[in-house]
Amino acid sequence: MIILKNLTCHYEERVILEDISLKIQKHLTLLGANGAGKSTLAKAICGLIPYDGKIVVDDADIQELSLKERAKLLAYIPAKLEIYDAYITLFEFVLLGRFPFKKSFFDYSERDKEIAAESLEYLNISHLTNASLHSLSSGESQLALIAQALTQKSRIIIFDEPTANLDPKNSKIIAQHIKHLQKEQEILLITHDIHLAKFIDAPIGFIKKQKLHYYDRDFFEPENLSKLYEVEFDAQGLKYV
Amino acid sequence: MCRVALWTFFTLLFVLSPFVGAVNLDIANILNTSSLDANIFYNLRLPRLLFAFFAGGILALSGLLFQTLFRNALMTPYTLGISSGAVFGVGVAIKLGLTTLLFGIGAITLFGFLGAFFTVVLLIYLSQFLRSNQQESLLLLGIALSLFYSAALMVLFYLGNSIQNDMLIRFTMGSLSIIGWQSPLLIGVVAILLLGAVYAYRFELQLLGISSDAASLKGVDTKKVTLLLLGVASLSIGALVGISGPIGFVGLIIPHIITKFYPTTVERRLLKTALFGGLFLVACDMLSRVMQTQSELPIGIVTAFIGAPFFIYLIISQKKY
């Protein structure tokens, strides 16, 4: 459960999010135009950027938690894997999800390695165990990030545009995994992908003009989408002509 | 195969190194401790060998550390102006005629150390004003500092007398000619401390090598770990440069060479980089003593002459080892 109280975020002088209060019981799918502040919201919850207001996760103010305790609660999956140490293998990368549980200065335990291997198995990417990260495709990279989040065993997973760089086939694979994860984990899904949002069973939040608006399945009515996104939608989806 | 050849070749040079120099040593005489050969071997060649080895290790490991922490292949203590700071500190000590010992350490070494330390503090202070994506700006700050120190060094040259200037010129070329065991012991301790600190934080470093955000999200106090490792590396460099003068290129090229031979995660390259840096500098030092002109060639010139072409070859060949 994530509770935001009067959350305000600035980027330099610009106000990105203003006075947002919300309560995510379990799942939430968050939509909004480019620059509406979806990623900012996610990054604030993860503690990556400063904010005014209060963020409470499972009864704990996240600013009072240590970084490792926070990592045990929340995992964040970015849209794109950016990595400098490109020769790290998939297994080593996924194993990093155990960092919050590891004793300082010591190596990862055998149990940690088992958990990492199980995550790879679960996502059907065990055959890539020793592949270096820079050799993975966008779809495989997204799976690598999910595997790392699963290894982290945090109950809340935040997906930041997971299908933004993927072709339809890989989008489908990721969508199915997210749906499956909903049974065990609490998922905050941020996306532009209306197909994906429709497929995932969760309340909808839409950020517009720094404010958050809630919707149910009626969100996907063409009239509503047309109004929110300010472009024409019909029963088939977005109209390009 | 290539890896074995690399290590064998440089280890062989390491073993040969103390027997090469202005005076040819007779191995039989070395065992006789009262002979001149033994004196040269134990009090000149051996300490120098170890000094070069530890110095190379510190330079290479600091280079890898800076590159990983800033996620930029050009970041080294050298390119960030930290070495220049140390050189300027030494310049001041020479100009002021400080040749006495302070706390058992030469004033020159201490001033070099302080120059490096001051530069790091300045860089850390200035970096607070940079935006979050600060790598390029920080590199530019380092270059600006280097240029500023060069200008300040020119002022020292202008004001100095010819003896001081000669000392200073020699110093800026870098040198491994040390006498006795004090310097190798000091630098050996520094090298081991640096390696220990890096090893203790190897997994934090691995996460920082992915991205700063990735490390934060897994619970790494990125600011603390970065400052701590940068601090230890910079102080090691300060102590080293105070004794040897600036030795360029090692910190830049050795991490890249090791990455070419061992394309693995940074955590698996730490020890190899330190070790190869040491062996490489020993080999360069040996070459500087073989290519005797009037006196031996300054080590900084040798590392640049070997390092630059080898580096260019590695970049354009793009061969997988």
Coordinates of C-alpha atoms in Angstrom, one line a residue:
Chain A
M1 CA 0.0 0.0 0.0
I2 CA 1.4 3.4 -1.0
I3 CA -0.1 6.6 0.3
L4 CA 0.9 10.0 -1.0
K5 CA 0.0 13.1 1.0
N6 CA 0.2 16.5 -0.6
L7 CA 3.1 15.5 -2.9
T8 CA 4.7 18.3 -4.8
C9 CA 7.7 18.0 -7.1
H10 CA 9.7 20.6 -8.8
Y11 CA 12.2 20.4 -11.6
E12 CA 14.3 23.5 -11.3
E13 CA 11.7 26.3 -11.3
R14 CA 9.0 24.2 -13.0
V15 CA 6.3 22.5 -10.9
I16 CA 5.9 18.9 -12.2
L17 CA 3.4 17.6 -9.7
E18 CA 1.3 19.8 -7.4
D19 CA -0.3 18.7 -4.2
I20 CA -1.1 15.2 -5.1
S21 CA -2.7 12.9 -2.6
L22 CA -3.5 9.3 -3.3
K23 CA -3.9 5.9 -1.8
I24 CA -2.8 2.9 -3.9
Q25 CA -4.5 -0.1 -2.2
K26 CA -2.9 -2.8 -4.4
H27 CA -2.5 -2.1 -8.0
L28 CA -2.6 1.1 -10.0
T29 CA -2.1 1.9 -13.7
L30 CA -0.9 5.4 -14.2
L31 CA -1.3 7.2 -17.6
G32 CA -0.8 10.8 -18.8
A33 CA 0.6 12.8 -21.6
N34 CA 4.4 13.1 -22.1
G35 CA 5.8 15.4 -19.4
A36 CA 2.7 15.0 -17.2
G37 CA 4.9 13.8 -14.3
K38 CA 4.3 10.1 -14.3
S39 CA 7.9 9.1 -14.1
T40 CA 8.5 11.9 -11.6
L41 CA 5.9 10.4 -9.3
A42 CA 7.5 7.0 -9.6
K43 CA 11.0 8.4 -8.9
A44 CA 9.7 10.4 -5.9
I45 CA 8.2 7.2 -4.4
C46 CA 11.5 5.4 -4.9
G47 CA 13.4 8.2 -3.3
L48 CA 15.4 9.1 -6.4
I49 CA 14.3 12.8 -6.5
P50 CA 13.5 15.3 -3.7
Y51 CA 9.8 16.2 -3.0
D52 CA 7.6 18.1 -0.6
G53 CA 4.9 16.2 1.2
K54 CA 4.8 12.8 2.6
I55 CA 5.1 9.3 1.1
V56 CA 4.0 6.4 3.2
V57 CA 4.6 2.8 2.1
D58 CA 3.1 0.1 4.3
D59 CA 2.7 2.4 7.3
A60 CA 6.3 3.7 7.1
D61 CA 7.4 7.1 6.0
I62 CA 9.9 6.3 3.3
Q63 CA 12.2 9.1 4.4
E64 CA 12.6 7.4 7.8
L65 CA 13.6 4.1 6.2
S66 CA 17.2 3.3 5.5
L67 CA 18.0 2.9 1.8
K68 CA 18.2 -0.9 2.1
E69 CA 14.9 -1.2 4.0
R70 CA 13.3 0.9 1.2
A71 CA 14.8 -1.4 -1.4
K72 CA 13.3 -4.4 0.3
L73 CA 9.8 -2.8 0.0
L74 CA 10.1 -1.3 -3.5
A75 CA 11.6 -2.2 -6.8
Y76 CA 11.7 0.2 -9.7
I77 CA 12.0 -1.0 -13.4
P78 CA 13.0 1.8 -15.8
A79 CA 11.9 1.9 -19.4
K80 CA 15.3 1.4 -20.7
L81 CA 18.3 -0.4 -19.3
E82 CA 21.2 2.0 -19.0
I83 CA 24.5 0.5 -18.0
Y84 CA 28.1 1.5 -18.0
D85 CA 29.6 -1.7 -16.9
A86 CA 28.3 -3.4 -20.0
Y87 CA 30.2 -6.7 -19.7
I88 CA 28.3 -7.8 -16.5
T89 CA 26.6 -11.1 -17.2
L90 CA 22.8 -11.5 -16.9
F91 CA 23.3 -13.7 -13.8
E92 CA 25.6 -11.2 -12.1
F93 CA 23.1 -8.4 -12.9
V94 CA 20.1 -10.3 -11.5
L95 CA 22.1 -11.2 -8.4
L96 CA 22.4 -7.5 -7.6
G97 CA 18.8 -7.7 -6.6
R98 CA 20.0 -9.4 -3.4
F99 CA 22.2 -6.5 -2.5
P100 CA 19.8 -5.1 0.2
F101 CA 19.8 -8.5 1.9
K102 CA 23.5 -9.1 1.7
K103 CA 25.8 -8.6 4.7
S104 CA 28.1 -5.5 4.1
F105 CA 31.6 -6.4 2.8
F106 CA 30.6 -10.1 2.2
D107 CA 29.9 -12.0 -0.9
Y108 CA 26.4 -13.0 -2.0
S109 CA 25.4 -16.3 -0.3
E110 CA 24.5 -19.5 -2.1
R111 CA 20.9 -18.9 -1.2
D112 CA 21.1 -15.5 -3.0
K113 CA 22.4 -17.2 -6.0
E114 CA 19.6 -19.8 -5.9
I115 CA 17.0 -17.0 -5.8
A116 CA 18.6 -15.3 -8.8
A117 CA 18.6 -18.6 -10.8
E118 CA 15.0 -19.1 -9.9
S119 CA 14.1 -15.7 -11.2
L120 CA 15.8 -16.4 -14.5
E121 CA 14.0 -19.8 -14.7
Y122 CA 10.6 -18.2 -13.9
L123 CA 11.0 -15.7 -16.8
N124 CA 12.4 -18.4 -19.2
I125 CA 15.7 -16.7 -19.7
S126 CA 18.0 -19.2 -18.0
H127 CA 19.7 -19.9 -21.4
L128 CA 21.1 -16.3 -21.2
T129 CA 22.6 -16.7 -17.7
N130 CA 26.2 -16.0 -18.9
A131 CA 25.4 -13.6 -21.7
S132 CA 26.7 -10.1 -21.1
L133 CA 24.1 -7.4 -20.7
H134 CA 25.2 -5.4 -23.7
S135 CA 24.4 -8.3 -26.0
L136 CA 20.8 -8.6 -25.0
S137 CA 17.9 -7.3 -27.1
S138 CA 15.5 -4.7 -25.8
G139 CA 13.0 -7.4 -24.9
E140 CA 15.6 -9.5 -23.1
S141 CA 16.8 -6.4 -21.3
Q142 CA 13.3 -5.7 -20.0
L143 CA 13.1 -9.3 -18.8
A144 CA 16.5 -8.9 -17.1
L145 CA 15.2 -5.9 -15.2
I146 CA 12.1 -7.8 -14.2
A147 CA 14.3 -10.8 -13.1
Q148 CA 16.3 -8.4 -10.9
A149 CA 13.2 -7.0 -9.3
L150 CA 11.9 -10.5 -8.6
T151 CA 15.2 -11.4 -7.0
Q152 CA 14.8 -8.3 -4.9
K153 CA 11.6 -9.9 -3.5
S154 CA 10.0 -6.5 -2.8
R155 CA 6.3 -6.6 -2.6
I156 CA 5.8 -3.5 -4.6
I157 CA 7.1 -3.2 -8.2
I158 CA 7.0 0.0 -10.2
F159 CA 7.1 -0.4 -13.9
D160 CA 8.0 2.7 -15.8
E161 CA 6.8 2.3 -19.4
P162 CA 7.8 -1.3 -19.7
T163 CA 6.7 -1.7 -23.3
A164 CA 8.0 1.6 -24.6
N165 CA 10.8 0.1 -26.6
L166 CA 9.3 -3.2 -27.5
D167 CA 7.8 -4.8 -30.5
P168 CA 4.3 -6.3 -30.3
K169 CA 5.5 -9.8 -29.5
N170 CA 7.8 -8.8 -26.7
S171 CA 5.1 -6.3 -25.4
K172 CA 2.8 -9.3 -25.1
I173 CA 5.3 -11.3 -23.2
I174 CA 5.9 -8.5 -20.8
A175 CA 2.2 -7.8 -20.4
Q176 CA 1.5 -11.4 -19.5
H177 CA 4.3 -11.4 -17.0
I178 CA 3.0 -8.2 -15.4
K179 CA -0.5 -9.8 -15.2
H180 CA 0.9 -12.9 -13.6
L181 CA 3.0 -10.9 -11.1
Q182 CA -0.2 -9.1 -9.9
K183 CA -1.2 -12.2 -8.0
E184 CA 1.8 -12.0 -5.7
Q185 CA 3.0 -8.4 -5.9
E186 CA 1.5 -4.9 -5.8
I187 CA 2.1 -3.3 -9.2
L188 CA 2.3 0.3 -10.0
L189 CA 2.3 0.5 -13.8
I190 CA 3.2 3.6 -15.7
T191 CA 2.5 3.5 -19.4
H192 CA 1.4 5.2 -22.6
D193 CA 0.4 1.8 -24.0
I194 CA -3.4 1.8 -23.8
H195 CA -3.6 -1.8 -25.0
L196 CA -1.4 -2.8 -22.0
A197 CA -3.4 -0.6 -19.6
K198 CA -6.6 -2.3 -20.8
F199 CA -5.1 -5.8 -20.4
I200 CA -4.0 -5.2 -16.8
D201 CA -6.7 -5.4 -14.3
A202 CA -6.2 -2.3 -12.1
P203 CA -7.7 1.1 -11.3
I204 CA -6.6 3.8 -13.6
G205 CA -5.0 7.1 -12.6
F206 CA -4.6 9.9 -15.2
I207 CA -2.3 12.8 -14.5
K208 CA -3.3 16.0 -16.2
K209 CA -2.2 19.6 -15.4
Q210 CA -0.3 18.5 -12.3
K211 CA -3.4 16.8 -10.9
L212 CA -4.4 13.1 -10.7
H213 CA -7.8 11.9 -11.8
Y214 CA -9.2 8.4 -11.1
Y215 CA -11.1 6.2 -13.6
D216 CA -12.5 2.8 -13.7
R217 CA -12.9 0.7 -16.9
D218 CA -14.9 3.6 -18.3
F219 CA -11.5 5.2 -18.9
F220 CA -11.2 3.3 -22.2
E221 CA -14.4 4.7 -23.7
P222 CA -13.3 6.5 -27.0
E223 CA -15.0 9.8 -25.9
N224 CA -13.1 9.8 -22.7
L225 CA -9.7 9.0 -24.3
S226 CA -10.3 11.7 -26.9
K227 CA -11.0 14.2 -24.2
L228 CA -8.0 13.3 -22.0
Y229 CA -5.4 13.0 -24.8
E230 CA -6.9 15.7 -27.0
V231 CA -6.7 13.5 -30.1
E232 CA -9.5 11.5 -31.7
F233 CA -10.1 7.9 -30.7
D234 CA -12.7 5.6 -32.0
A235 CA -13.7 2.0 -31.1
Q236 CA -10.5 0.7 -32.8
G237 CA -8.2 3.0 -30.9
L238 CA -6.3 6.0 -31.9
K239 CA -7.3 7.5 -35.3
Y240 CA -4.4 8.5 -37.4
V241 CA -6.4 10.1 -40.2
Chain B
M1 CA 46.0 -18.0 -25.1
C2 CA 46.5 -14.2 -25.5
R3 CA 45.8 -13.8 -21.8
V4 CA 48.5 -16.4 -20.8
A5 CA 51.0 -14.7 -23.2
L6 CA 50.2 -11.3 -21.6
W7 CA 50.8 -12.4 -18.0
T8 CA 53.8 -14.6 -18.8
F9 CA 55.5 -11.9 -20.8
F10 CA 55.1 -9.2 -18.1
T11 CA 55.9 -11.6 -15.2
L12 CA 59.1 -12.5 -17.0
L13 CA 60.0 -8.9 -17.3
F14 CA 59.2 -8.4 -13.6
V15 CA 61.6 -11.2 -12.6
L16 CA 64.3 -9.9 -15.0
S17 CA 63.9 -6.3 -14.0
P18 CA 66.2 -6.1 -11.0
F19 CA 69.1 -7.6 -13.0
V20 CA 68.9 -4.9 -15.7
G21 CA 70.4 -1.5 -15.4
A22 CA 73.6 0.6 -15.6
V23 CA 75.5 -2.0 -13.7
N24 CA 75.2 -5.7 -14.7
L25 CA 74.7 -7.8 -11.7
D26 CA 76.3 -11.2 -11.1
I27 CA 73.6 -13.5 -9.6
A28 CA 76.2 -15.4 -7.6
N29 CA 77.4 -12.2 -5.9
I30 CA 73.9 -11.3 -4.8
L31 CA 73.8 -14.1 -2.3
N32 CA 77.0 -12.7 -0.8
T33 CA 75.6 -9.8 1.2
S34 CA 78.8 -7.9 1.7
S35 CA 79.4 -7.5 -2.1
L36 CA 78.7 -4.4 -4.1
D37 CA 76.3 -6.3 -6.3
A38 CA 74.3 -7.4 -3.3
N39 CA 74.2 -3.8 -2.1
I40 CA 72.9 -2.5 -5.4
F41 CA 70.4 -5.4 -5.6
Y42 CA 69.0 -5.0 -2.1
N43 CA 69.1 -1.3 -1.6
L44 CA 68.5 0.0 -5.1
R45 CA 67.0 -2.4 -7.5
L46 CA 64.7 -4.4 -5.2
P47 CA 63.1 -1.3 -3.5
R48 CA 62.8 0.3 -6.9
L49 CA 61.1 -2.7 -8.3
L50 CA 58.6 -2.9 -5.5
F51 CA 58.1 0.9 -5.6
A52 CA 57.3 0.7 -9.4
F53 CA 55.0 -2.3 -8.8
F54 CA 53.0 -0.6 -6.1
A55 CA 52.9 2.7 -7.9
G56 CA 51.6 1.0 -11.1
G57 CA 49.0 -0.8 -9.1
I58 CA 47.8 2.4 -7.4
L59 CA 47.7 4.3 -10.7
A60 CA 45.8 1.6 -12.6
L61 CA 43.3 0.8 -9.8
S62 CA 42.6 4.5 -9.2
G63 CA 41.9 4.9 -12.9
L64 CA 39.5 2.0 -12.9
L65 CA 37.8 3.4 -9.8
F66 CA 37.4 6.9 -11.2
Q67 CA 36.1 5.5 -14.5
T68 CA 33.5 3.3 -12.8
L69 CA 32.4 5.8 -10.2
F70 CA 31.8 8.5 -12.9
R71 CA 30.8 6.0 -15.6
N72 CA 33.1 7.7 -18.0
A73 CA 36.1 6.1 -19.8
L74 CA 38.2 9.4 -19.6
M75 CA 38.0 9.9 -15.8
T76 CA 41.3 9.4 -14.1
P77 CA 43.0 11.3 -11.3
Y78 CA 45.2 12.6 -14.1
T79 CA 42.5 14.0 -16.3
L80 CA 40.6 15.5 -13.3
G81 CA 43.6 17.6 -12.3
I82 CA 44.4 15.8 -9.1
S83 CA 47.9 14.9 -10.3
S84 CA 48.4 18.5 -11.4
G85 CA 47.4 19.7 -7.9
A86 CA 50.0 17.4 -6.4
V87 CA 52.7 18.7 -8.8
F88 CA 51.8 22.3 -7.9
G89 CA 52.1 21.4 -4.2
V90 CA 55.5 20.0 -4.8
G91 CA 56.4 23.1 -6.9
V92 CA 55.6 25.3 -3.9
A93 CA 57.7 23.2 -1.6
I94 CA 60.7 23.3 -3.9
K95 CA 60.3 27.1 -4.4
L96 CA 60.1 27.6 -0.7
G97 CA 63.2 25.5 -0.3
L98 CA 61.5 23.1 2.0
T99 CA 63.7 20.0 2.0
T100 CA 63.4 19.1 5.6
L101 CA 61.4 16.2 7.1
L102 CA 58.0 16.8 8.6
F103 CA 56.8 13.9 10.7
G104 CA 59.4 11.6 9.1
I105 CA 58.0 12.3 5.6
G106 CA 59.8 14.6 3.2
A107 CA 58.2 18.1 3.0
I108 CA 58.0 17.7 -0.8
T109 CA 55.9 14.5 -0.5
L110 CA 53.7 16.1 2.1
F111 CA 53.1 19.2 -0.1
G112 CA 52.3 16.9 -3.1
F113 CA 49.8 15.1 -0.9
L114 CA 48.2 18.3 0.3
G115 CA 48.0 19.6 -3.3
A116 CA 46.0 16.5 -4.3
F117 CA 43.9 16.6 -1.2
F118 CA 43.0 20.3 -1.8
T119 CA 42.1 19.6 -5.4
V120 CA 39.8 16.8 -4.4
V121 CA 38.1 19.0 -1.9
L122 CA 37.7 21.7 -4.5
L123 CA 36.3 19.3 -7.1
I124 CA 33.8 17.9 -4.6
Y125 CA 32.8 21.4 -3.5
L126 CA 32.4 22.6 -7.1
S127 CA 30.5 19.5 -8.2
Q128 CA 27.6 20.4 -5.8
F129 CA 26.8 23.2 -8.3
L130 CA 26.6 20.8 -11.2
R131 CA 23.4 19.3 -12.5
S132 CA 22.6 15.7 -11.9
N133 CA 24.1 14.6 -15.2
Q134 CA 27.5 16.0 -14.3
Q135 CA 30.1 13.7 -15.8
E136 CA 31.0 15.9 -18.7
S137 CA 31.0 19.1 -16.6
L138 CA 33.1 17.5 -14.0
L139 CA 35.7 16.5 -16.6
L140 CA 35.7 20.0 -17.9
L141 CA 36.2 21.3 -14.4
G142 CA 39.2 19.0 -14.1
I143 CA 40.6 20.2 -17.3
A144 CA 40.1 23.8 -16.2
L145 CA 41.9 23.1 -12.9
S146 CA 44.8 21.3 -14.7
L147 CA 45.3 24.4 -17.0
F148 CA 45.1 26.7 -14.0
Y149 CA 47.8 24.6 -12.2
S150 CA 50.0 24.6 -15.3
A151 CA 49.8 28.4 -15.3
A152 CA 50.6 28.5 -11.6
L153 CA 53.5 26.2 -12.2
M154 CA 54.8 28.5 -14.9
V155 CA 54.7 31.4 -12.4
L156 CA 56.9 29.2 -10.1
F157 CA 59.3 28.6 -13.0
Y158 CA 59.4 32.3 -13.7
L159 CA 60.2 33.1 -10.1
G160 CA 62.5 30.2 -9.4
N161 CA 66.3 30.0 -9.7
S162 CA 67.9 27.6 -12.1
I163 CA 68.6 24.9 -9.4
Q164 CA 65.0 25.0 -8.3
N165 CA 63.7 25.0 -11.8
D166 CA 65.9 22.0 -12.8
M167 CA 64.5 20.1 -9.8
L168 CA 61.0 21.0 -10.8
I169 CA 61.4 20.1 -14.4
R170 CA 62.8 16.7 -13.4
F171 CA 59.9 16.2 -11.0
T172 CA 57.2 17.0 -13.6
M173 CA 58.6 14.3 -15.9
G174 CA 58.0 11.6 -13.3
S175 CA 60.7 9.4 -11.8
L176 CA 61.0 6.1 -10.1
S177 CA 64.6 6.5 -9.0
I178 CA 64.3 6.1 -5.3
I179 CA 66.9 5.0 -2.8
G180 CA 66.4 2.7 0.1
W181 CA 63.2 1.2 1.5
Q182 CA 61.3 4.1 3.0
S183 CA 59.3 5.0 -0.2
P184 CA 58.4 1.5 -1.3
L185 CA 57.2 0.6 2.2
L186 CA 55.1 3.8 2.4
I187 CA 53.6 3.3 -1.1
G188 CA 53.2 -0.4 -0.4
V189 CA 51.1 0.3 2.7
V190 CA 49.1 2.9 0.7
A191 CA 48.5 0.4 -2.2
I192 CA 47.3 -2.2 0.2
L193 CA 45.0 0.2 2.0
L194 CA 43.6 1.3 -1.4
L195 CA 43.0 -2.3 -2.5
G196 CA 41.4 -3.1 0.8
A197 CA 39.0 -0.2 0.6
V198 CA 38.1 -1.0 -3.0
Y199 CA 37.6 -4.7 -2.2
A200 CA 35.4 -3.9 0.8
Y201 CA 33.1 -1.9 -1.4
R202 CA 33.4 -4.1 -4.6
F203 CA 29.7 -4.8 -4.8
E204 CA 28.7 -1.2 -4.2
L205 CA 31.1 -0.4 -7.0
Q206 CA 29.5 -3.0 -9.2
L207 CA 26.1 -1.3 -8.7
L208 CA 27.5 2.1 -9.3
G209 CA 29.0 0.8 -12.5
I210 CA 25.5 0.2 -13.7
S211 CA 24.1 3.6 -12.9
S212 CA 23.8 5.9 -9.9
D213 CA 20.0 5.4 -9.8
A214 CA 20.4 1.6 -10.0
A215 CA 22.8 1.7 -7.0
S216 CA 20.4 4.0 -5.0
L217 CA 17.5 1.7 -5.7
K218 CA 19.3 -1.3 -4.3
G219 CA 20.2 0.6 -1.1
V220 CA 23.6 2.0 -1.8
D221 CA 24.3 5.3 -0.2
T222 CA 25.8 6.6 -3.4
K223 CA 27.1 9.9 -2.1
K224 CA 28.9 8.3 0.8
V225 CA 30.5 5.4 -1.1
T226 CA 31.5 7.7 -4.0
L227 CA 33.1 10.2 -1.7
L228 CA 34.9 7.6 0.4
L229 CA 36.4 5.7 -2.6
L230 CA 37.3 8.9 -4.4
G231 CA 38.9 10.2 -1.2
V232 CA 41.0 7.1 -0.6
A233 CA 42.1 7.0 -4.3
S234 CA 42.9 10.6 -4.4
L235 CA 45.0 10.5 -1.3
S236 CA 46.8 7.5 -2.5
I237 CA 47.6 9.4 -5.7
G238 CA 48.7 12.4 -3.7
A239 CA 51.1 10.4 -1.7
L240 CA 52.5 8.7 -4.8
V241 CA 52.8 11.8 -6.9
G242 CA 54.5 13.5 -4.0
I243 CA 57.3 11.0 -4.3
S244 CA 57.4 10.0 -8.0
G245 CA 56.0 13.0 -9.8
P246 CA 53.2 12.6 -12.3
I247 CA 53.1 9.4 -14.3
G248 CA 50.5 9.6 -17.0
F249 CA 48.6 7.1 -19.1
V250 CA 48.8 4.2 -16.7
G251 CA 45.5 5.0 -15.0
L252 CA 43.9 5.6 -18.4
I253 CA 45.1 2.6 -20.4
I254 CA 45.5 -0.3 -18.0
P255 CA 41.8 -0.5 -17.1
H256 CA 41.0 -0.5 -20.8
I257 CA 43.6 -3.2 -21.7
I258 CA 42.3 -5.4 -18.9
T259 CA 38.7 -4.9 -20.1
K260 CA 39.8 -5.9 -23.6
F261 CA 41.4 -9.1 -22.3
Y262 CA 38.7 -9.8 -19.7
P263 CA 35.4 -8.5 -20.8
T264 CA 33.7 -9.0 -17.4
T265 CA 32.0 -7.0 -14.7
V266 CA 34.2 -4.4 -12.9
E267 CA 34.1 -6.5 -9.7
R268 CA 36.1 -9.2 -11.4
R269 CA 38.6 -6.8 -12.9
L270 CA 39.8 -5.0 -9.8
L271 CA 42.6 -7.2 -8.8
K272 CA 43.7 -7.9 -12.3
T273 CA 43.9 -4.2 -13.1
A274 CA 45.9 -3.5 -10.0
L275 CA 48.3 -6.4 -10.7
F276 CA 48.7 -5.6 -14.4
G277 CA 49.2 -1.9 -13.6
G278 CA 52.1 -2.9 -11.3
L279 CA 53.7 -5.2 -13.9
F280 CA 53.3 -2.7 -16.7
L281 CA 55.0 0.1 -14.8
V282 CA 57.9 -2.3 -13.8
A283 CA 58.3 -3.1 -17.5
C284 CA 58.3 0.6 -18.4
D285 CA 60.8 1.3 -15.7
M286 CA 63.0 -1.5 -17.0
L287 CA 62.9 0.0 -20.5
S288 CA 63.8 3.4 -19.1
R289 CA 66.9 1.9 -17.6
V290 CA 67.8 -0.1 -20.7
M291 CA 67.5 2.9 -23.0
Q292 CA 70.2 4.8 -21.2
T293 CA 71.1 8.1 -22.7
Q294 CA 73.1 10.5 -20.4
S295 CA 71.0 9.3 -17.6
E296 CA 67.9 7.2 -17.5
L297 CA 64.7 8.2 -19.4
P298 CA 62.0 9.8 -17.2
I299 CA 59.3 7.2 -16.6
G300 CA 56.4 9.4 -17.6
I301 CA 57.9 9.7 -21.1
V302 CA 58.2 5.9 -21.4
T303 CA 54.6 5.2 -20.2
A304 CA 53.3 7.8 -22.7
F305 CA 55.5 6.4 -25.6
I306 CA 54.4 2.8 -25.0
G307 CA 50.9 3.6 -23.8
A308 CA 49.6 5.9 -26.5
P309 CA 50.4 3.7 -29.5
F310 CA 49.2 0.5 -27.7
F311 CA 46.0 2.3 -26.7
I312 CA 45.4 3.5 -30.2
Y313 CA 46.0 0.0 -31.6
L314 CA 43.5 -1.5 -29.1
I315 CA 40.8 1.0 -29.9
I316 CA 41.0 0.6 -33.7
S317 CA 41.6 -3.1 -33.7
Q318 CA 38.4 -3.9 -31.8
K319 CA 39.4 -7.5 -31.6
K320 CA 37.8 -9.8 -29.1
Y321 CA 40.2 -11.6 -26.8

